């Protein structure tokens, strides 16, 4: 009886050891896209009133967790019974990410408000509807990035048992959500931390300097993350095409992969923008 109990403990310890090794490899493989995920979602989780930053971030985090709960079992089932569907889903997701990135560039170049009435309308529009729209956009983008993260993590344990596959992919998915949105939460609260440091230091000494630095650094970091997030969307979208379509994989083999992926993502986004815009207008007409 005792020997059987210790044998079970030994099996559990062995399983956890295998999961730890597999999770470490999977996390390393997904590190690049986790960085992109951070850049994209940090940009999407900012731009709200200070009192709404954490509630909005929590809403996006809950959406991200729900995304993982949907994606992980579906990915495991598709991998077992219909693996070709995973590639199709990835490519469709690549189009969406490229579209989002290119749309941001087009918006910046051609549709920025120039003051006056447009600016007034934009401010009035900022409210509950705008907040819900941004949360929805963030959760949708997270869904596509989550698919990529889960598929990459699953690809590292295809030779393992189903149990190890399930636990490893689940661990990576959970770490992706907790890690990414935990860092985003720290970023969006930098200015609050700065104000508290200023108040507690009496605006003197090192703490005062640090508080001022955090307050002034936040808008700079947000702008940088906005640019990095846009580039990341196009890069990840292009990377999906390059890694999953044979033609693009062998296209311009001497080009640096990052340039090739960005170029492919840019072209895909330019193709996707009129298609998505047309579909959006069509849906709006149908709703009327």
PDB file of C-alpha atoms in Angstrom:
ATOM      1  CA  UNK A   1       0.000   0.000   0.000  1.00  0.00           C
ATOM      2  CA  UNK A   2       2.739   2.430   1.028  1.00  0.00           C
ATOM      3  CA  UNK A   3       4.916   1.463  -1.935  1.00  0.00           C
ATOM      4  CA  UNK A   4       1.981   2.101  -4.295  1.00  0.00           C
ATOM      5  CA  UNK A   5       1.428   5.539  -2.771  1.00  0.00           C
ATOM      6  CA  UNK A   6       5.093   6.479  -3.177  1.00  0.00           C
ATOM      7  CA  UNK A   7       5.040   5.128  -6.751  1.00  0.00           C
ATOM      8  CA  UNK A   8       2.168   7.526  -7.525  1.00  0.00           C
ATOM      9  CA  UNK A   9       4.110  10.399  -5.951  1.00  0.00           C
ATOM     10  CA  UNK A  10       7.131   9.442  -8.043  1.00  0.00           C
ATOM     11  CA  UNK A  11       4.993   9.442 -11.224  1.00  0.00           C
ATOM     12  CA  UNK A  12       3.564  12.862 -10.342  1.00  0.00           C
ATOM     13  CA  UNK A  13       7.049  14.256  -9.665  1.00  0.00           C
ATOM     14  CA  UNK A  14       8.291  12.847 -12.970  1.00  0.00           C
ATOM     15  CA  UNK A  15       5.304  14.357 -14.810  1.00  0.00           C
ATOM     16  CA  UNK A  16       5.861  17.773 -13.201  1.00  0.00           C
ATOM     17  CA  UNK A  17       9.535  17.621 -14.115  1.00  0.00           C
ATOM     18  CA  UNK A  18       8.641  16.887 -17.752  1.00  0.00           C
ATOM     19  CA  UNK A  19       6.066  19.698 -17.712  1.00  0.00           C
ATOM     20  CA  UNK A  20       8.600  22.145 -16.243  1.00  0.00           C
ATOM     21  CA  UNK A  21      11.150  21.330 -18.963  1.00  0.00           C
ATOM     22  CA  UNK A  22       8.520  21.485 -21.720  1.00  0.00           C
ATOM     23  CA  UNK A  23       7.072  24.751 -20.368  1.00  0.00           C
ATOM     24  CA  UNK A  24      10.525  26.324 -20.253  1.00  0.00           C
ATOM     25  CA  UNK A  25      11.157  25.413 -23.903  1.00  0.00           C
ATOM     26  CA  UNK A  26       7.671  26.550 -24.964  1.00  0.00           C
ATOM     27  CA  UNK A  27       8.020  29.870 -23.108  1.00  0.00           C
ATOM     28  CA  UNK A  28      11.384  30.498 -24.771  1.00  0.00           C
ATOM     29  CA  UNK A  29       9.850  29.752 -28.179  1.00  0.00           C
ATOM     30  CA  UNK A  30       6.945  32.143 -27.562  1.00  0.00           C
ATOM     31  CA  UNK A  31       9.080  34.905 -25.991  1.00  0.00           C
ATOM     32  CA  UNK A  32       9.137  36.961 -29.192  1.00  0.00           C
ATOM     33  CA  UNK A  33       5.393  36.985 -29.669  1.00  0.00           C
ATOM     34  CA  UNK A  34       4.867  37.610 -25.937  1.00  0.00           C
ATOM     35  CA  UNK A  35       6.944  40.768 -26.383  1.00  0.00           C
ATOM     36  CA  UNK A  36       4.746  41.759 -29.327  1.00  0.00           C
ATOM     37  CA  UNK A  37       1.654  40.931 -27.261  1.00  0.00           C
ATOM     38  CA  UNK A  38       2.907  43.233 -24.498  1.00  0.00           C
ATOM     39  CA  UNK A  39       3.601  46.107 -26.896  1.00  0.00           C
ATOM     40  CA  UNK A  40       0.223  45.784 -28.627  1.00  0.00           C
ATOM     41  CA  UNK A  41      -1.860  45.441 -25.463  1.00  0.00           C
ATOM     42  CA  UNK A  42      -0.024  48.148 -23.500  1.00  0.00           C
ATOM     43  CA  UNK A  43      -0.900  50.574 -26.292  1.00  0.00           C
ATOM     44  CA  UNK A  44      -4.539  49.405 -26.348  1.00  0.00           C
ATOM     45  CA  UNK A  45      -4.949  49.559 -22.560  1.00  0.00           C
ATOM     46  CA  UNK A  46      -3.975  53.213 -22.304  1.00  0.00           C
ATOM     47  CA  UNK A  47      -5.668  56.493 -23.177  1.00  0.00           C
ATOM     48  CA  UNK A  48      -8.415  56.300 -20.517  1.00  0.00           C
ATOM     49  CA  UNK A  49      -9.150  58.423 -17.474  1.00  0.00           C
ATOM     50  CA  UNK A  50      -6.955  57.417 -14.521  1.00  0.00           C
ATOM     51  CA  UNK A  51      -9.996  56.120 -12.614  1.00  0.00           C
ATOM     52  CA  UNK A  52     -10.897  53.840 -15.546  1.00  0.00           C
ATOM     53  CA  UNK A  53      -7.444  52.440 -16.388  1.00  0.00           C
ATOM     54  CA  UNK A  54      -7.496  49.440 -14.031  1.00  0.00           C
ATOM     55  CA  UNK A  55     -11.199  48.552 -14.626  1.00  0.00           C
ATOM     56  CA  UNK A  56     -10.574  48.626 -18.387  1.00  0.00           C
ATOM     57  CA  UNK A  57      -7.391  46.575 -18.005  1.00  0.00           C
ATOM     58  CA  UNK A  58      -9.262  44.065 -15.830  1.00  0.00           C
ATOM     59  CA  UNK A  59     -11.993  43.792 -18.497  1.00  0.00           C
ATOM     60  CA  UNK A  60      -9.330  43.090 -21.150  1.00  0.00           C
ATOM     61  CA  UNK A  61      -7.591  40.581 -18.853  1.00  0.00           C
ATOM     62  CA  UNK A  62     -10.867  38.685 -18.274  1.00  0.00           C
ATOM     63  CA  UNK A  63     -11.409  38.673 -22.035  1.00  0.00           C
ATOM     64  CA  UNK A  64      -7.873  37.329 -22.512  1.00  0.00           C
ATOM     65  CA  UNK A  65      -8.450  34.525 -19.983  1.00  0.00           C
ATOM     66  CA  UNK A  66     -11.712  33.623 -21.740  1.00  0.00           C
ATOM     67  CA  UNK A  67      -9.826  33.607 -25.056  1.00  0.00           C
ATOM     68  CA  UNK A  68      -7.341  31.091 -23.630  1.00  0.00           C
ATOM     69  CA  UNK A  69     -10.156  28.918 -22.228  1.00  0.00           C
ATOM     70  CA  UNK A  70     -11.664  28.767 -25.716  1.00  0.00           C
ATOM     71  CA  UNK A  71      -8.444  28.423 -27.717  1.00  0.00           C
ATOM     72  CA  UNK A  72      -6.526  25.786 -25.700  1.00  0.00           C
ATOM     73  CA  UNK A  73      -9.100  22.943 -25.902  1.00  0.00           C
ATOM     74  CA  UNK A  74      -9.996  23.766 -29.529  1.00  0.00           C
ATOM     75  CA  UNK A  75      -6.303  23.801 -30.528  1.00  0.00           C
ATOM     76  CA  UNK A  76      -5.724  20.428 -28.859  1.00  0.00           C
ATOM     77  CA  UNK A  77      -8.803  18.921 -30.528  1.00  0.00           C
ATOM     78  CA  UNK A  78      -7.944  20.327 -33.968  1.00  0.00           C
ATOM     79  CA  UNK A  79      -4.347  19.151 -33.650  1.00  0.00           C
ATOM     80  CA  UNK A  80      -5.625  15.644 -32.903  1.00  0.00           C
ATOM     81  CA  UNK A  81      -8.400  15.396 -35.522  1.00  0.00           C
ATOM     82  CA  UNK A  82      -8.062  18.200 -38.108  1.00  0.00           C
ATOM     83  CA  UNK A  83      -4.564  19.787 -37.999  1.00  0.00           C
ATOM     84  CA  UNK A  84      -4.921  21.618 -41.348  1.00  0.00           C
ATOM     85  CA  UNK A  85      -7.590  23.856 -39.768  1.00  0.00           C
ATOM     86  CA  UNK A  86      -4.963  25.330 -37.429  1.00  0.00           C
ATOM     87  CA  UNK A  87      -2.991  26.683 -40.387  1.00  0.00           C
ATOM     88  CA  UNK A  88      -6.132  28.185 -41.972  1.00  0.00           C
ATOM     89  CA  UNK A  89      -7.065  29.903 -38.681  1.00  0.00           C
ATOM     90  CA  UNK A  90      -3.520  31.232 -38.297  1.00  0.00           C
ATOM     91  CA  UNK A  91      -3.514  32.719 -41.810  1.00  0.00           C
ATOM     92  CA  UNK A  92      -6.900  34.401 -41.285  1.00  0.00           C
ATOM     93  CA  UNK A  93      -5.542  35.770 -38.002  1.00  0.00           C
ATOM     94  CA  UNK A  94      -2.436  37.004 -39.842  1.00  0.00           C
ATOM     95  CA  UNK A  95      -4.660  39.016 -42.186  1.00  0.00           C
ATOM     96  CA  UNK A  96      -6.478  40.575 -39.241  1.00  0.00           C
ATOM     97  CA  UNK A  97      -3.267  41.557 -37.420  1.00  0.00           C
ATOM     98  CA  UNK A  98      -1.752  43.008 -40.603  1.00  0.00           C
ATOM     99  CA  UNK A  99      -5.008  44.913 -41.221  1.00  0.00           C
ATOM    100  CA  UNK A 100      -4.937  46.415 -37.708  1.00  0.00           C
ATOM    101  CA  UNK A 101      -1.320  47.524 -38.094  1.00  0.00           C
ATOM    102  CA  UNK A 102      -1.741  49.061 -41.550  1.00  0.00           C
ATOM    103  CA  UNK A 103      -5.026  50.717 -40.550  1.00  0.00           C
ATOM    104  CA  UNK A 104      -3.185  52.486 -37.703  1.00  0.00           C
ATOM    105  CA  UNK A 105      -0.577  53.778 -40.168  1.00  0.00           C
ATOM    106  CA  UNK A 106      -3.285  54.988 -42.584  1.00  0.00           C
ATOM    107  CA  UNK A 107      -5.140  56.618 -39.692  1.00  0.00           C
ATOM    108  CA  UNK A 108      -1.973  58.413 -38.581  1.00  0.00           C
ATOM    109  CA  UNK A 109      -1.043  59.592 -42.092  1.00  0.00           C
ATOM    110  CA  UNK A 110      -4.420  60.589 -43.502  1.00  0.00           C
ATOM    111  CA  UNK A 111      -7.152  60.775 -40.851  1.00  0.00           C
ATOM    112  CA  UNK A 112      -5.725  62.663 -37.887  1.00  0.00           C
ATOM    113  CA  UNK A 113      -8.062  65.361 -36.556  1.00  0.00           C
ATOM    114  CA  UNK A 114      -6.869  68.864 -37.379  1.00  0.00           C
ATOM    115  CA  UNK A 115      -8.570  70.731 -34.547  1.00  0.00           C
ATOM    116  CA  UNK A 116     -11.827  72.655 -34.462  1.00  0.00           C
ATOM    117  CA  UNK A 117     -15.058  70.728 -34.727  1.00  0.00           C
ATOM    118  CA  UNK A 118     -13.389  67.390 -35.414  1.00  0.00           C
ATOM    119  CA  UNK A 119     -11.473  67.598 -32.142  1.00  0.00           C
ATOM    120  CA  UNK A 120     -14.650  68.527 -30.231  1.00  0.00           C
ATOM    121  CA  UNK A 121     -16.533  65.575 -31.691  1.00  0.00           C
ATOM    122  CA  UNK A 122     -13.671  63.245 -30.825  1.00  0.00           C
ATOM    123  CA  UNK A 123     -13.697  64.362 -27.173  1.00  0.00           C
ATOM    124  CA  UNK A 124     -17.487  64.026 -26.916  1.00  0.00           C
ATOM    125  CA  UNK A 125     -17.295  60.581 -28.431  1.00  0.00           C
ATOM    126  CA  UNK A 126     -14.876  59.455 -25.705  1.00  0.00           C
ATOM    127  CA  UNK A 127     -17.068  57.751 -23.131  1.00  0.00           C
ATOM    128  CA  UNK A 128     -18.608  54.424 -22.341  1.00  0.00           C
ATOM    129  CA  UNK A 129     -19.108  53.494 -26.006  1.00  0.00           C
ATOM    130  CA  UNK A 130     -15.505  54.363 -26.893  1.00  0.00           C
ATOM    131  CA  UNK A 131     -14.280  52.400 -23.871  1.00  0.00           C
ATOM    132  CA  UNK A 132     -16.275  49.311 -24.854  1.00  0.00           C
ATOM    133  CA  UNK A 133     -15.057  49.625 -28.431  1.00  0.00           C
ATOM    134  CA  UNK A 134     -11.407  49.760 -27.329  1.00  0.00           C
ATOM    135  CA  UNK A 135     -11.850  46.815 -24.952  1.00  0.00           C
ATOM    136  CA  UNK A 136     -13.490  44.802 -27.741  1.00  0.00           C
ATOM    137  CA  UNK A 137     -10.647  45.657 -30.123  1.00  0.00           C
ATOM    138  CA  UNK A 138      -8.035  44.703 -27.501  1.00  0.00           C
ATOM    139  CA  UNK A 139      -9.741  41.366 -26.733  1.00  0.00           C
ATOM    140  CA  UNK A 140     -10.072  40.569 -30.459  1.00  0.00           C
ATOM    141  CA  UNK A 141      -6.381  41.292 -31.060  1.00  0.00           C
ATOM    142  CA  UNK A 142      -5.492  39.269 -27.960  1.00  0.00           C
ATOM    143  CA  UNK A 143      -7.512  36.370 -29.398  1.00  0.00           C
ATOM    144  CA  UNK A 144      -5.396  36.297 -32.578  1.00  0.00           C
ATOM    145  CA  UNK A 145      -2.122  36.640 -30.669  1.00  0.00           C
ATOM    146  CA  UNK A 146      -3.283  33.963 -28.198  1.00  0.00           C
ATOM    147  CA  UNK A 147      -3.868  31.539 -31.074  1.00  0.00           C
ATOM    148  CA  UNK A 148      -0.293  32.097 -32.223  1.00  0.00           C
ATOM    149  CA  UNK A 149       1.080  31.658 -28.680  1.00  0.00           C
ATOM    150  CA  UNK A 150      -0.918  28.461 -28.070  1.00  0.00           C
ATOM    151  CA  UNK A 151       0.005  26.954 -31.466  1.00  0.00           C
ATOM    152  CA  UNK A 152       3.720  27.684 -30.968  1.00  0.00           C
ATOM    153  CA  UNK A 153       3.604  26.238 -27.441  1.00  0.00           C
ATOM    154  CA  UNK A 154       1.761  23.155 -28.722  1.00  0.00           C
ATOM    155  CA  UNK A 155       4.331  22.711 -31.482  1.00  0.00           C
ATOM    156  CA  UNK A 156       7.097  22.258 -28.886  1.00  0.00           C
ATOM    157  CA  UNK A 157       5.359  19.277 -27.209  1.00  0.00           C
ATOM    158  CA  UNK A 158       3.875  17.377 -30.160  1.00  0.00           C
ATOM    159  CA  UNK A 159       6.105  14.381 -29.368  1.00  0.00           C
ATOM    160  CA  UNK A 160       4.944  14.295 -25.734  1.00  0.00           C
ATOM    161  CA  UNK A 161       1.944  12.597 -24.134  1.00  0.00           C
ATOM    162  CA  UNK A 162      -1.478  14.256 -24.257  1.00  0.00           C
ATOM    163  CA  UNK A 163      -1.284  15.018 -20.520  1.00  0.00           C
ATOM    164  CA  UNK A 164       2.000  16.918 -20.904  1.00  0.00           C
ATOM    165  CA  UNK A 165       0.606  18.742 -23.961  1.00  0.00           C
ATOM    166  CA  UNK A 166      -2.479  19.902 -22.042  1.00  0.00           C
ATOM    167  CA  UNK A 167      -0.583  21.027 -18.920  1.00  0.00           C
ATOM    168  CA  UNK A 168       2.269  22.716 -20.835  1.00  0.00           C
ATOM    169  CA  UNK A 169       0.005  24.667 -23.198  1.00  0.00           C
ATOM    170  CA  UNK A 170      -2.235  25.680 -20.279  1.00  0.00           C
ATOM    171  CA  UNK A 171       0.755  26.886 -18.218  1.00  0.00           C
ATOM    172  CA  UNK A 172       2.134  28.945 -21.125  1.00  0.00           C
ATOM    173  CA  UNK A 173      -1.329  30.412 -21.853  1.00  0.00           C
ATOM    174  CA  UNK A 174      -1.798  31.406 -18.197  1.00  0.00           C
ATOM    175  CA  UNK A 175       1.707  32.880 -17.935  1.00  0.00           C
ATOM    176  CA  UNK A 176       1.074  34.847 -21.127  1.00  0.00           C
ATOM    177  CA  UNK A 177      -2.027  36.487 -19.666  1.00  0.00           C
ATOM    178  CA  UNK A 178      -0.743  37.084 -16.125  1.00  0.00           C
ATOM    179  CA  UNK A 179       2.710  38.207 -17.254  1.00  0.00           C
ATOM    180  CA  UNK A 180       1.631  40.488 -20.094  1.00  0.00           C
ATOM    181  CA  UNK A 181      -1.252  42.211 -18.308  1.00  0.00           C
ATOM    182  CA  UNK A 182       0.665  42.399 -15.030  1.00  0.00           C
ATOM    183  CA  UNK A 183       3.394  44.404 -16.784  1.00  0.00           C
ATOM    184  CA  UNK A 184       0.773  46.504 -18.591  1.00  0.00           C
ATOM    185  CA  UNK A 185      -0.842  47.311 -15.223  1.00  0.00           C
ATOM    186  CA  UNK A 186       2.528  48.510 -13.894  1.00  0.00           C
ATOM    187  CA  UNK A 187       3.046  50.690 -16.969  1.00  0.00           C
ATOM    188  CA  UNK A 188      -0.348  52.409 -16.878  1.00  0.00           C
ATOM    189  CA  UNK A 189       0.008  53.185 -13.157  1.00  0.00           C
ATOM    190  CA  UNK A 190       3.480  54.717 -13.447  1.00  0.00           C
ATOM    191  CA  UNK A 191       2.171  58.266 -13.168  1.00  0.00           C
ATOM    192  CA  UNK A 192       0.131  57.457 -10.025  1.00  0.00           C
ATOM    193  CA  UNK A 193       3.228  55.967  -8.421  1.00  0.00           C
ATOM    194  CA  UNK A 194       5.127  59.110  -9.402  1.00  0.00           C
ATOM    195  CA  UNK A 195       2.552  61.421  -7.788  1.00  0.00           C
ATOM    196  CA  UNK A 196       2.632  59.376  -4.574  1.00  0.00           C
ATOM    197  CA  UNK A 197       6.429  59.579  -4.465  1.00  0.00           C
ATOM    198  CA  UNK A 198       6.276  63.349  -4.964  1.00  0.00           C
ATOM    199  CA  UNK A 199       3.737  63.719  -2.162  1.00  0.00           C
ATOM    200  CA  UNK A 200       5.605  61.494   0.303  1.00  0.00           C
ATOM    201  CA  UNK A 201       8.987  63.136  -0.402  1.00  0.00           C
ATOM    202  CA  UNK A 202       7.728  66.691  -0.025  1.00  0.00           C
ATOM    203  CA  UNK A 203       9.101  67.335  -3.526  1.00  0.00           C
ATOM    204  CA  UNK A 204      12.674  66.983  -2.264  1.00  0.00           C
ATOM    205  CA  UNK A 205      15.472  64.470  -2.684  1.00  0.00           C
ATOM    206  CA  UNK A 206      15.850  61.302  -4.750  1.00  0.00           C
ATOM    207  CA  UNK A 207      12.231  60.144  -4.336  1.00  0.00           C
ATOM    208  CA  UNK A 208      11.014  63.458  -5.725  1.00  0.00           C
ATOM    209  CA  UNK A 209      13.338  63.084  -8.718  1.00  0.00           C
ATOM    210  CA  UNK A 210      12.138  59.518  -9.265  1.00  0.00           C
ATOM    211  CA  UNK A 211       8.486  60.600  -9.023  1.00  0.00           C
ATOM    212  CA  UNK A 212       8.992  63.335 -11.619  1.00  0.00           C
ATOM    213  CA  UNK A 213      10.797  60.878 -13.865  1.00  0.00           C
ATOM    214  CA  UNK A 214       7.917  58.350 -13.712  1.00  0.00           C
ATOM    215  CA  UNK A 215       5.321  61.045 -14.471  1.00  0.00           C
ATOM    216  CA  UNK A 216       7.258  62.442 -17.441  1.00  0.00           C
ATOM    217  CA  UNK A 217       8.288  59.004 -18.728  1.00  0.00           C
ATOM    218  CA  UNK A 218       4.755  57.566 -18.995  1.00  0.00           C
ATOM    219  CA  UNK A 219       3.566  59.533 -22.083  1.00  0.00           C
ATOM    220  CA  UNK A 220       6.901  58.854 -23.793  1.00  0.00           C
ATOM    221  CA  UNK A 221       6.612  55.118 -23.072  1.00  0.00           C
ATOM    222  CA  UNK A 222       2.996  55.109 -24.315  1.00  0.00           C
ATOM    223  CA  UNK A 223       4.015  56.777 -27.587  1.00  0.00           C
ATOM    224  CA  UNK A 224       6.899  54.334 -28.024  1.00  0.00           C
ATOM    225  CA  UNK A 225       4.613  51.382 -27.296  1.00  0.00           C
ATOM    226  CA  UNK A 226       2.093  52.748 -29.799  1.00  0.00           C
ATOM    227  CA  UNK A 227       4.747  52.693 -32.540  1.00  0.00           C
ATOM    228  CA  UNK A 228       6.215  49.355 -31.411  1.00  0.00           C
ATOM    229  CA  UNK A 229       2.720  47.849 -31.113  1.00  0.00           C
ATOM    230  CA  UNK A 230       1.841  48.886 -34.674  1.00  0.00           C
ATOM    231  CA  UNK A 231       5.096  47.439 -36.029  1.00  0.00           C
ATOM    232  CA  UNK A 232       4.524  44.283 -33.957  1.00  0.00           C
ATOM    233  CA  UNK A 233       1.058  43.760 -35.463  1.00  0.00           C
ATOM    234  CA  UNK A 234       2.478  43.910 -38.990  1.00  0.00           C
ATOM    235  CA  UNK A 235       5.506  41.758 -38.094  1.00  0.00           C
ATOM    236  CA  UNK A 236       3.446  39.037 -36.404  1.00  0.00           C
ATOM    237  CA  UNK A 237       0.939  39.046 -39.276  1.00  0.00           C
ATOM    238  CA  UNK A 238       3.748  38.793 -41.833  1.00  0.00           C
ATOM    239  CA  UNK A 239       5.503  36.144 -39.746  1.00  0.00           C
ATOM    240  CA  UNK A 240       2.370  33.985 -39.810  1.00  0.00           C
ATOM    241  CA  UNK A 241       2.387  34.078 -43.631  1.00  0.00           C
ATOM    242  CA  UNK A 242       6.135  33.455 -43.929  1.00  0.00           C
ATOM    243  CA  UNK A 243       6.121  30.494 -41.515  1.00  0.00           C
ATOM    244  CA  UNK A 244       2.901  28.862 -42.723  1.00  0.00           C
ATOM    245  CA  UNK A 245       2.820  29.428 -46.510  1.00  0.00           C
ATOM    246  CA  UNK A 246       5.496  27.603 -48.486  1.00  0.00           C
ATOM    247  CA  UNK A 247       5.821  30.293 -51.175  1.00  0.00           C
ATOM    248  CA  UNK A 248       6.566  33.083 -48.696  1.00  0.00           C
ATOM    249  CA  UNK A 249       8.834  30.807 -46.671  1.00  0.00           C
ATOM    250  CA  UNK A 250      11.160  30.412 -49.687  1.00  0.00           C
ATOM    251  CA  UNK A 251      10.552  33.915 -51.086  1.00  0.00           C
ATOM    252  CA  UNK A 252      13.700  36.119 -51.105  1.00  0.00           C
ATOM    253  CA  UNK A 253      15.746  33.664 -48.981  1.00  0.00           C
ATOM    254  CA  UNK A 254      18.721  36.053 -48.703  1.00  0.00           C
ATOM    255  CA  UNK A 255      16.636  38.845 -47.158  1.00  0.00           C
ATOM    256  CA  UNK A 256      16.766  39.278 -43.351  1.00  0.00           C
ATOM    257  CA  UNK A 257      13.682  37.532 -41.972  1.00  0.00           C
ATOM    258  CA  UNK A 258      12.470  40.598 -40.050  1.00  0.00           C
ATOM    259  CA  UNK A 259      12.438  42.741 -43.221  1.00  0.00           C
ATOM    260  CA  UNK A 260      10.719  40.009 -45.218  1.00  0.00           C
ATOM    261  CA  UNK A 261       8.077  39.469 -42.535  1.00  0.00           C
ATOM    262  CA  UNK A 262       7.403  43.202 -42.232  1.00  0.00           C
ATOM    263  CA  UNK A 263       7.127  43.552 -46.029  1.00  0.00           C
ATOM    264  CA  UNK A 264       4.746  40.608 -46.351  1.00  0.00           C
ATOM    265  CA  UNK A 265       2.677  41.894 -43.415  1.00  0.00           C
ATOM    266  CA  UNK A 266       2.514  45.377 -44.950  1.00  0.00           C
ATOM    267  CA  UNK A 267       1.288  44.031 -48.292  1.00  0.00           C
ATOM    268  CA  UNK A 268      -1.222  41.731 -46.566  1.00  0.00           C
ATOM    269  CA  UNK A 269      -2.501  44.681 -44.531  1.00  0.00           C
ATOM    270  CA  UNK A 270      -2.889  46.860 -47.632  1.00  0.00           C
ATOM    271  CA  UNK A 271      -4.905  44.068 -49.251  1.00  0.00           C
ATOM    272  CA  UNK A 272      -6.960  43.506 -46.094  1.00  0.00           C
ATOM    273  CA  UNK A 273      -7.864  47.162 -45.392  1.00  0.00           C
ATOM    274  CA  UNK A 274     -10.322  47.618 -48.310  1.00  0.00           C
ATOM    275  CA  UNK A 275     -11.759  44.133 -47.710  1.00  0.00           C
ATOM    276  CA  UNK A 276     -12.374  44.689 -43.987  1.00  0.00           C
ATOM    277  CA  UNK A 277     -13.625  48.239 -44.615  1.00  0.00           C
ATOM    278  CA  UNK A 278     -16.067  46.929 -47.215  1.00  0.00           C
ATOM    279  CA  UNK A 279     -17.278  44.187 -44.882  1.00  0.00           C
ATOM    280  CA  UNK A 280     -17.736  46.731 -42.064  1.00  0.00           C
ATOM    281  CA  UNK A 281     -19.849  48.970 -44.308  1.00  0.00           C
ATOM    282  CA  UNK A 282     -21.854  45.956 -45.500  1.00  0.00           C
ATOM    283  CA  UNK A 283     -22.588  44.872 -41.914  1.00  0.00           C
ATOM    284  CA  UNK A 284     -23.640  48.455 -41.064  1.00  0.00           C
ATOM    285  CA  UNK A 285     -26.054  48.495 -44.032  1.00  0.00           C
ATOM    286  CA  UNK A 286     -27.520  45.122 -43.048  1.00  0.00           C
ATOM    287  CA  UNK A 287     -28.070  46.334 -39.452  1.00  0.00           C
ATOM    288  CA  UNK A 288     -30.034  49.332 -40.761  1.00  0.00           C
TER     289      UNK A 288
END
